[in-house]
Coordinates of C-alpha atoms in Angstrom, one line a residue:
X1 CA -25.4 10.5 47.2
X2 CA -28.8 11.4 45.8
X3 CA -29.5 9.6 42.7
X4 CA -30.3 12.1 39.6
X5 CA -32.1 11.4 36.1
X6 CA -29.3 10.7 33.5
X7 CA -30.9 12.1 30.5
X8 CA -30.0 11.6 26.4
X9 CA -26.7 13.2 25.6
X10 CA -23.1 12.4 25.0
X11 CA -21.5 9.4 26.9
X12 CA -24.5 8.8 28.6
X13 CA -23.8 5.1 29.0
X14 CA -20.6 6.1 30.6
X15 CA -22.6 8.4 33.0
X16 CA -25.1 5.5 34.1
X17 CA -22.3 3.2 34.4
X18 CA -20.4 5.4 36.8
X19 CA -23.4 6.5 38.7
X20 CA -24.6 3.0 39.7
X21 CA -21.1 1.9 40.7
X22 CA -20.7 4.9 43.0
X23 CA -24.3 4.1 44.6
X24 CA -23.3 0.5 45.1
X25 CA -19.8 1.4 46.8
X26 CA -21.8 3.9 49.0
X27 CA -24.5 1.5 50.0
X28 CA -22.9 -1.7 50.3
X29 CA -22.4 -2.6 53.9
X30 CA -18.8 -4.0 54.5
X31 CA -18.2 -6.0 57.8
X32 CA -15.9 -8.9 58.8
X33 CA -16.5 -12.4 57.8
X34 CA -15.1 -15.7 58.4
X35 CA -14.2 -18.6 55.7
X36 CA -12.5 -21.7 56.1
X37 CA -11.1 -20.9 59.4
X38 CA -9.9 -17.5 58.4
X39 CA -11.3 -13.9 58.9
X40 CA -11.6 -11.5 56.3
X41 CA -12.1 -7.5 56.8
X42 CA -14.5 -5.3 55.0
X43 CA -15.8 -7.7 52.5
X44 CA -19.4 -8.9 51.6
X45 CA -21.3 -12.2 50.4
X46 CA -22.4 -12.6 47.0
X47 CA -26.0 -13.0 48.1
X48 CA -25.7 -9.8 50.0
X49 CA -24.4 -7.8 47.0
X50 CA -27.3 -9.0 45.0
X51 CA -29.9 -8.0 47.8
X52 CA -28.3 -4.3 48.2
X53 CA -27.8 -3.7 44.2
X54 CA -31.4 -5.0 43.6
X55 CA -32.6 -2.4 46.0
X56 CA -30.7 0.5 44.7
X57 CA -31.9 -0.2 41.2
X58 CA -35.4 -0.6 41.9
X59 CA -35.4 2.7 43.8
X60 CA -33.4 4.6 41.0
X61 CA -35.4 6.5 38.5
X62 CA -33.0 5.8 35.9
X63 CA -34.0 1.9 36.1
X64 CA -37.1 1.4 38.0
X65 CA -38.6 -1.4 40.1
X66 CA -38.9 -3.6 37.1
X67 CA -35.4 -4.8 37.6
X68 CA -35.2 -8.5 38.7
X69 CA -32.9 -10.4 40.6
X70 CA -31.6 -12.3 37.9
X71 CA -30.9 -9.0 35.9
X72 CA -28.8 -7.7 39.0
X73 CA -26.7 -10.8 38.8
X74 CA -25.9 -10.3 35.5
X75 CA -24.8 -6.7 36.2
X76 CA -22.5 -7.9 39.2
X77 CA -21.0 -10.4 36.8
X78 CA -20.1 -7.5 34.5
X79 CA -19.0 -5.9 37.9
X80 CA -16.6 -8.8 38.4
X81 CA -15.5 -8.9 34.9
X82 CA -14.5 -5.0 34.7
X83 CA -12.6 -5.2 38.3
X84 CA -15.4 -3.0 40.0
X85 CA -15.6 -6.0 42.5
X86 CA -13.0 -9.1 43.5
X87 CA -13.1 -12.2 45.4
X88 CA -11.4 -12.0 48.9
X89 CA -8.2 -13.5 46.9
X90 CA -7.8 -10.8 44.5
X91 CA -9.2 -12.5 41.5
X92 CA -11.4 -11.1 38.9
X93 CA -11.9 -11.0 35.2
X94 CA -14.4 -13.7 34.6
X95 CA -18.1 -13.9 34.7
X96 CA -18.5 -16.6 37.4
X97 CA -20.4 -14.3 40.0
X98 CA -23.0 -16.5 41.7
X99 CA -25.9 -15.6 44.1
X100 CA -24.4 -17.4 46.8
X101 CA -22.3 -17.2 49.9
X102 CA -18.8 -16.4 48.4
X103 CA -16.9 -13.6 49.9
X104 CA -16.1 -10.3 47.5
X105 CA -14.6 -7.0 48.4
X106 CA -14.0 -3.7 46.3
X107 CA -10.5 -2.9 45.1
X108 CA -8.4 -0.2 46.2
X109 CA -8.5 1.2 42.6
X110 CA -11.1 3.4 41.1
X111 CA -13.2 1.3 39.1
X112 CA -15.1 4.7 37.3
X113 CA -14.6 4.5 33.5
X114 CA -13.1 7.7 32.2
X115 CA -14.9 10.2 29.6
X116 CA -13.5 10.0 26.3
X117 CA -11.5 13.0 25.2
X118 CA -10.9 14.7 21.8
X119 CA -7.6 13.5 20.4
X120 CA -5.0 16.7 20.7
X121 CA -3.4 16.7 17.3
X122 CA -3.0 20.4 16.8
X123 CA -5.5 22.0 14.5
X124 CA -7.7 20.2 12.1
X125 CA -6.0 19.5 8.7
X126 CA -9.2 18.8 6.8
X127 CA -12.6 19.4 8.1
X128 CA -14.8 16.3 7.4
X129 CA -18.4 17.0 5.6
X130 CA -21.3 17.1 8.0
X131 CA -23.3 14.4 6.8
X132 CA -26.3 15.1 9.6
X133 CA -26.8 18.8 8.3
X134 CA -30.2 18.8 6.6
X135 CA -30.6 20.1 3.2
X136 CA -32.2 23.5 2.1
X137 CA -35.7 23.9 3.0
X138 CA -35.8 21.2 5.4
X139 CA -35.7 20.9 9.2
X140 CA -36.6 18.9 12.2
X141 CA -39.3 21.3 13.5
X142 CA -41.7 20.5 10.6
X143 CA -41.6 17.0 11.0
X144 CA -44.7 15.5 12.9
X145 CA -43.6 13.6 15.6
X146 CA -45.8 11.6 18.2
X147 CA -45.6 12.5 21.7
X148 CA -44.8 9.9 24.2
X149 CA -45.4 9.8 27.8
X150 CA -42.3 8.5 29.6
X151 CA -43.1 6.0 32.3
X152 CA -41.2 3.5 34.2
X153 CA -42.1 0.8 31.7
X154 CA -40.3 3.0 28.8
X155 CA -37.3 3.8 31.0
X156 CA -37.2 -0.2 31.4
X157 CA -37.2 -0.7 27.8
X158 CA -34.3 1.7 27.2
X159 CA -32.3 1.1 30.0
X160 CA -32.8 -2.3 31.3
X161 CA -29.7 -3.9 32.3
X162 CA -30.5 -7.3 30.2
X163 CA -31.4 -5.4 27.3
X164 CA -28.2 -3.1 27.4
X165 CA -27.8 0.5 26.6
X166 CA -29.7 2.0 23.9
X167 CA -28.2 5.3 22.5
X168 CA -30.6 8.3 22.0
X169 CA -32.5 8.5 18.8
X170 CA -31.3 11.3 16.5
X171 CA -32.8 12.4 13.0
X172 CA -30.3 11.4 10.4
X173 CA -30.5 12.8 6.9
X174 CA -29.1 10.1 4.6
X175 CA -26.9 11.5 2.4
X176 CA -25.0 10.0 -0.9
X177 CA -21.2 10.2 -0.9
X178 CA -19.7 11.6 -3.8
X179 CA -16.1 11.0 -5.3
X180 CA -14.8 14.1 -3.9
X181 CA -16.2 13.4 -0.5
X182 CA -14.4 9.9 -0.6
X183 CA -11.4 11.7 -1.6
X184 CA -11.3 14.6 1.1
X185 CA -12.0 11.6 3.6
X186 CA -8.7 9.8 2.0
X187 CA -6.8 12.8 2.5
X188 CA -7.8 13.9 6.0
X189 CA -7.1 10.2 7.0
X190 CA -3.9 10.0 5.4
X191 CA -2.4 13.2 6.9
X192 CA -3.9 12.6 10.5
X193 CA -2.3 9.1 10.4
X194 CA 1.2 10.6 9.1
X195 CA 1.1 13.4 11.8
X196 CA 0.6 10.7 14.5
X197 CA 3.4 8.4 13.4
X198 CA 5.7 11.4 13.0
X199 CA 4.7 12.6 16.5
X200 CA 4.1 16.1 15.6
X201 CA 1.6 18.7 16.8
X202 CA 1.0 19.9 13.4
X203 CA 2.2 18.9 9.8
X204 CA 2.8 22.5 8.8
X205 CA 6.4 22.3 9.9
X206 CA 7.1 19.5 7.3
X207 CA 4.5 19.8 4.5
X208 CA 2.0 22.4 2.9
X209 CA -1.2 20.2 3.0
X210 CA -2.5 22.1 0.3
X211 CA -0.1 20.7 -2.2
X212 CA -1.7 17.1 -1.3
X213 CA -3.5 16.0 -3.9
X214 CA -6.6 13.7 -2.9
X215 CA -6.9 12.0 -6.2
X216 CA -3.3 11.0 -6.1
X217 CA -3.9 9.2 -2.8
X218 CA -6.7 7.5 -4.1
X219 CA -5.3 6.2 -7.4
X220 CA -2.2 5.2 -5.5
X221 CA -4.2 3.1 -3.0
X222 CA -6.7 1.3 -5.4
X223 CA -5.3 1.3 -9.2
X224 CA -2.5 -1.2 -8.8
X225 CA -1.7 -4.5 -10.1
X226 CA -1.1 -8.0 -8.9
X227 CA 2.6 -7.0 -7.7
X228 CA 1.2 -3.9 -6.0
X229 CA 2.8 -1.3 -8.6
X230 CA 0.7 1.3 -9.7
X231 CA -1.1 1.4 -13.1
X232 CA -1.4 4.5 -14.9
X233 CA -4.2 5.6 -17.0
X234 CA -2.3 8.2 -19.0
X235 CA 0.6 5.8 -20.6
X236 CA 2.4 8.8 -21.9
X237 CA 3.6 9.5 -18.1
X238 CA 5.0 5.9 -17.9
X239 CA 8.7 5.1 -18.4
X240 CA 9.7 4.9 -21.8
X241 CA 9.9 1.5 -23.4
X242 CA 13.6 1.2 -23.6
X243 CA 14.2 2.0 -20.1
X244 CA 11.6 -0.7 -19.3
X245 CA 13.3 -3.1 -21.3
X246 CA 16.8 -2.2 -19.9
X247 CA 15.4 -2.6 -16.5
X248 CA 13.8 -5.9 -16.9
X249 CA 16.9 -7.0 -18.9
X250 CA 19.1 -6.5 -15.5
X251 CA 16.2 -7.8 -13.0
X252 CA 15.8 -11.1 -14.8
X253 CA 19.4 -11.9 -15.7
X254 CA 20.7 -13.9 -17.2
X255 CA 17.4 -14.2 -18.9
X256 CA 17.9 -11.0 -20.7
X257 CA 15.1 -9.5 -22.3
X258 CA 14.5 -10.6 -26.2
X259 CA 18.4 -11.3 -26.7
X260 CA 18.5 -13.9 -24.2
X261 CA 22.1 -13.7 -23.7
X262 CA 24.6 -11.0 -24.0
X263 CA 26.4 -10.8 -27.0
X264 CA 29.7 -9.0 -25.9
X265 CA 31.5 -8.5 -22.8
X266 CA 30.5 -5.5 -20.7
X267 CA 26.9 -5.5 -22.0
X268 CA 25.4 -5.7 -18.4
X269 CA 27.3 -2.6 -17.4
X270 CA 26.2 -0.5 -20.4
X271 CA 22.7 -1.5 -19.6
X272 CA 23.1 -0.2 -16.1
X273 CA 24.7 3.0 -17.3
X274 CA 21.9 3.8 -19.5
X275 CA 19.4 3.3 -16.7
X276 CA 21.6 5.4 -14.2
X277 CA 21.8 8.1 -17.0
X278 CA 18.1 8.5 -17.4
X279 CA 17.0 8.7 -13.8
X280 CA 20.0 11.1 -13.2
X281 CA 18.9 13.5 -15.8
X282 CA 15.4 14.1 -14.4
X283 CA 14.5 17.7 -13.6
X284 CA 12.9 16.8 -10.4
X285 CA 13.4 13.7 -7.8
X286 CA 11.0 11.2 -7.7
X287 CA 10.4 12.3 -3.9
X288 CA 9.6 15.8 -5.6
X289 CA 10.8 19.1 -4.0
X290 CA 7.1 19.7 -2.2
X291 CA 7.5 16.7 0.0
X292 CA 11.1 16.5 0.7
X293 CA 10.9 17.8 4.4
X294 CA 8.2 14.8 5.1
X295 CA 10.8 12.0 3.7
X296 CA 13.6 13.9 5.8
X297 CA 11.6 13.6 8.9
X298 CA 11.0 9.8 8.1
X299 CA 14.9 9.4 8.3
X300 CA 14.7 10.6 12.1
X301 CA 12.8 7.6 12.7
X302 CA 15.2 4.8 11.7
X303 CA 15.9 3.8 15.2
X304 CA 12.2 3.1 15.2
X305 CA 11.9 0.3 12.7
X306 CA 8.1 -0.4 12.5
X307 CA 7.4 3.4 12.7
X308 CA 9.6 4.4 9.9
X309 CA 8.2 1.8 7.7
X310 CA 4.8 3.0 8.3
X311 CA 5.6 6.6 8.0
X312 CA 7.5 5.8 4.6
X313 CA 4.4 3.9 3.0
X314 CA 2.1 6.6 4.0
X315 CA 4.4 9.4 2.6
X316 CA 4.7 7.4 -0.6
X317 CA 0.9 7.7 -0.9
X318 CA 1.3 11.3 -1.3
X319 CA 3.4 11.3 -4.5
X320 CA 2.2 11.5 -8.1
X321 CA 1.1 8.2 -9.5
X322 CA 3.7 8.1 -12.2
X323 CA 6.5 9.0 -9.4
X324 CA 5.4 6.4 -7.5
X325 CA 5.4 3.9 -10.0
X326 CA 8.9 4.7 -11.4
X327 CA 9.9 4.4 -7.6
X328 CA 8.4 1.2 -7.1
X329 CA 10.0 -0.4 -10.7
X330 CA 13.3 1.1 -9.7
X331 CA 13.4 -0.1 -5.9
X332 CA 12.3 -3.8 -7.4
X333 CA 15.2 -3.6 -9.8
X334 CA 17.7 -2.7 -7.3
X335 CA 16.6 -5.4 -5.0
X336 CA 16.9 -8.1 -7.4
X337 CA 20.0 -7.1 -8.7
X338 CA 21.6 -6.9 -5.4
X339 CA 20.5 -10.6 -4.6
X340 CA 21.5 -11.7 -7.9
X341 CA 24.7 -14.1 -7.7
X342 CA 24.6 -14.6 -11.6
X343 CA 24.9 -11.0 -12.6
X344 CA 28.5 -10.2 -13.4
X345 CA 30.0 -7.1 -11.5
X346 CA 28.6 -3.9 -12.5
X347 CA 32.1 -2.0 -11.4
X348 CA 35.7 -3.4 -11.2
X349 CA 36.3 -1.7 -7.8
X350 CA 32.8 -1.8 -5.7
X351 CA 30.4 -4.6 -5.0
X352 CA 27.1 -4.6 -6.7
X353 CA 25.1 -4.6 -3.6
X354 CA 27.2 -1.2 -2.3
X355 CA 27.0 0.3 -5.6
X356 CA 23.3 0.0 -5.9
X357 CA 22.9 1.6 -2.3
X358 CA 25.6 4.2 -2.5
X359 CA 29.0 4.9 -3.6
X360 CA 31.7 5.2 -1.2
X361 CA 31.0 3.2 1.8
X362 CA 33.4 0.4 3.3
X363 CA 35.0 0.3 -0.1
X364 CA 38.6 1.4 -1.2
X365 CA 37.1 2.8 -4.4
X366 CA 37.6 6.6 -4.7
X367 CA 34.6 8.5 -6.1
X368 CA 34.6 12.1 -7.3
X369 CA 32.8 14.7 -4.7
X370 CA 29.3 15.3 -5.3
X371 CA 28.6 18.3 -7.7
X372 CA 25.7 20.6 -7.4
X373 CA 23.1 20.5 -10.0
X374 CA 22.9 23.3 -12.9
X375 CA 20.4 24.3 -15.3
X376 CA 21.2 23.2 -19.1
X377 CA 19.4 24.3 -22.2
X378 CA 16.8 22.0 -23.7
X379 CA 19.2 21.1 -26.7
X380 CA 21.9 20.0 -24.5
X381 CA 19.4 18.0 -22.4
X382 CA 17.9 16.0 -25.4
X383 CA 21.5 15.5 -26.7
X384 CA 22.7 14.0 -23.4
X385 CA 19.7 11.8 -23.4
X386 CA 20.1 10.8 -26.9
X387 CA 24.1 10.1 -26.4
X388 CA 23.6 8.5 -22.9
X389 CA 21.2 5.8 -23.6
X390 CA 21.5 5.1 -27.3
X391 CA 25.5 4.5 -27.6
X392 CA 25.2 1.3 -25.5
X393 CA 22.4 0.3 -28.1
X394 CA 24.3 1.2 -31.3
X395 CA 26.9 -1.0 -30.0
X396 CA 24.8 -3.9 -29.4
X397 CA 23.5 -3.5 -32.9
X398 CA 26.6 -3.3 -34.4
X399 CA 28.1 -6.4 -32.6
X400 CA 24.9 -8.4 -33.7
X401 CA 25.5 -7.1 -37.5
X402 CA 29.1 -8.2 -37.5
X403 CA 29.0 -11.6 -35.4
X404 CA 30.0 -14.2 -38.0
X405 CA 29.7 -17.0 -35.4
X406 CA 25.8 -16.9 -35.8
X407 CA 23.8 -18.1 -38.6
X408 CA 21.9 -16.2 -41.1
X409 CA 18.7 -17.1 -39.9
X410 CA 19.3 -16.3 -36.2
X411 CA 20.9 -12.9 -37.2
X412 CA 17.7 -11.8 -39.1
X413 CA 15.8 -12.9 -36.1
X414 CA 17.6 -10.9 -33.9
X415 CA 17.8 -7.8 -36.0
X416 CA 14.1 -8.0 -36.5
X417 CA 13.6 -8.2 -32.6
X418 CA 16.2 -5.3 -32.3
X419 CA 14.2 -3.1 -34.7
X420 CA 11.0 -3.9 -33.4
X421 CA 12.0 -2.5 -29.9
X422 CA 14.7 0.2 -30.6
X423 CA 13.5 1.6 -34.2
X424 CA 15.4 4.5 -33.9
X425 CA 18.5 3.3 -33.1
X426 CA 18.3 0.8 -36.0
X427 CA 17.3 3.5 -38.6
X428 CA 20.4 5.2 -37.9
X429 CA 22.5 2.1 -38.6
X430 CA 20.3 1.1 -41.5
X431 CA 18.6 4.0 -43.1
X432 CA 18.0 2.4 -46.3
X433 CA 17.1 -1.3 -47.4
X434 CA 20.1 -1.5 -49.5
X435 CA 22.5 -0.8 -46.3
X436 CA 20.7 -4.0 -44.6
X437 CA 20.9 -6.1 -47.6
X438 CA 24.8 -5.6 -47.6
X439 CA 24.8 -8.0 -44.4
X440 CA 23.2 -10.7 -46.5
X441 CA 24.4 -10.8 -50.2
X442 CA 22.5 -12.7 -52.6
X443 CA 24.1 -16.1 -53.7
X444 CA 24.6 -16.1 -57.3
X445 CA 22.5 -18.7 -58.7
X446 CA 24.3 -19.5 -62.2
X447 CA 22.5 -22.5 -64.4
X448 CA 24.8 -24.8 -65.7
X449 CA 25.7 -24.3 -69.4
X450 CA 23.0 -26.1 -71.9
X451 CA 24.4 -29.0 -73.9
X452 CA 23.7 -29.0 -77.7
X453 CA 22.9 -32.8 -77.0
X454 CA 20.0 -31.7 -74.8
X455 CA 18.2 -30.1 -77.4
X456 CA 17.9 -32.9 -79.6
X457 CA 15.3 -35.3 -79.7
X458 CA 16.0 -38.6 -77.6
X459 CA 18.3 -41.3 -79.0
X460 CA 16.7 -43.4 -81.6
X461 CA 17.6 -46.6 -83.3
X462 CA 19.2 -46.6 -86.6
X463 CA 16.9 -46.5 -89.3
X464 CA 17.3 -47.7 -92.8
X465 CA 17.5 -45.0 -95.6
X466 CA 16.9 -45.1 -99.2
X467 CA 20.2 -46.4 -101.0
X468 CA 21.3 -44.7 -103.9
X469 CA 22.3 -47.5 -106.6
X470 CA 24.9 -46.8 -109.1

């Protein structure tokens, strides 16, 4: 074949590699050789390969006559490592080729490298910014460039086997990445990876990519604490303090929040019901309606454990940070409750681990059929939220107030802690200081009656007085 000049362009290194391999395979003479009383057909000696390839490189305009014999040996070492050639016993993969009399042959499989192909993931979700676009008023035509005469020495410097492949130079305009650029890159890479893991040609089947907020992805990835839980800049979007206290109480049982120990039977069930009522009365699920189809697609990968985990992790990055934080705290609490053997049963008929996951599976308990959600008024929602969460707390406060087994000092301490944690509930039970003072009646401090003799002077010895003589 007639060698041609391989100019600059895409995949230039691959084109040079394939061209020299084709020339070597076509020009290397193959004949019969003997080694240790055994004959081998269609093979060649190492020294013959060096002679042939050195001559081909010297006459090729892409390399030139400056290529030395030692450089040719280095290239043949690469050929042996990449299975372009193999020894007569079929061994390859090491760079132990030497300029000697060892016998080698060509493998039956093609050693040519395929050209890279663009990944076919359907239509592009997000277009990356083109960092090479020159700014307005700047063009490569007006930049002075010194003309260089191309000769064999220049080709040697650029394409020598010893030096390695040098990519073609291109003028690139340096541009600073803005925060918007970073967020768009995060969004594009996240959606591309999710599409690949789900095995879909296009994400339009499961999600509207316009609804994906790139700021949420960046915040979920960077704003986390030591436990990996998202931290919120706007604290008003976090869980209420009383719900966080209830979740910590069950998660750390029996080291229960501020009260140390439960003060009445069934306390842990009331706390659990408070948490269930709060999350059950949310207007929108934590996974949101916009990403519902994505998480349904993740369920289809449950048979592939690793793919399902990765798809779930990526999908959770799309959630609003406040939803992701609530979901993380809820899952951590559920995991601790499931493995806590010291926690009393949260149900009389269902084991705690089954109750945490779902109701009705492999149990004898009967549960009401699931009902569909219906819209309620704002006043009714506020009433249900207040009654559903504050009744157990009010019962707990009453138990503390009426408990006669604890000392007055401990009772005052616990009431003060309760007032600090749940001021609204405390204010309902004790609206005025007088109602609180009833729990601690003051003891009557009566002073002993004063004795008449205490008012007199100290006892003095009898003194002689003037006598009256008759």
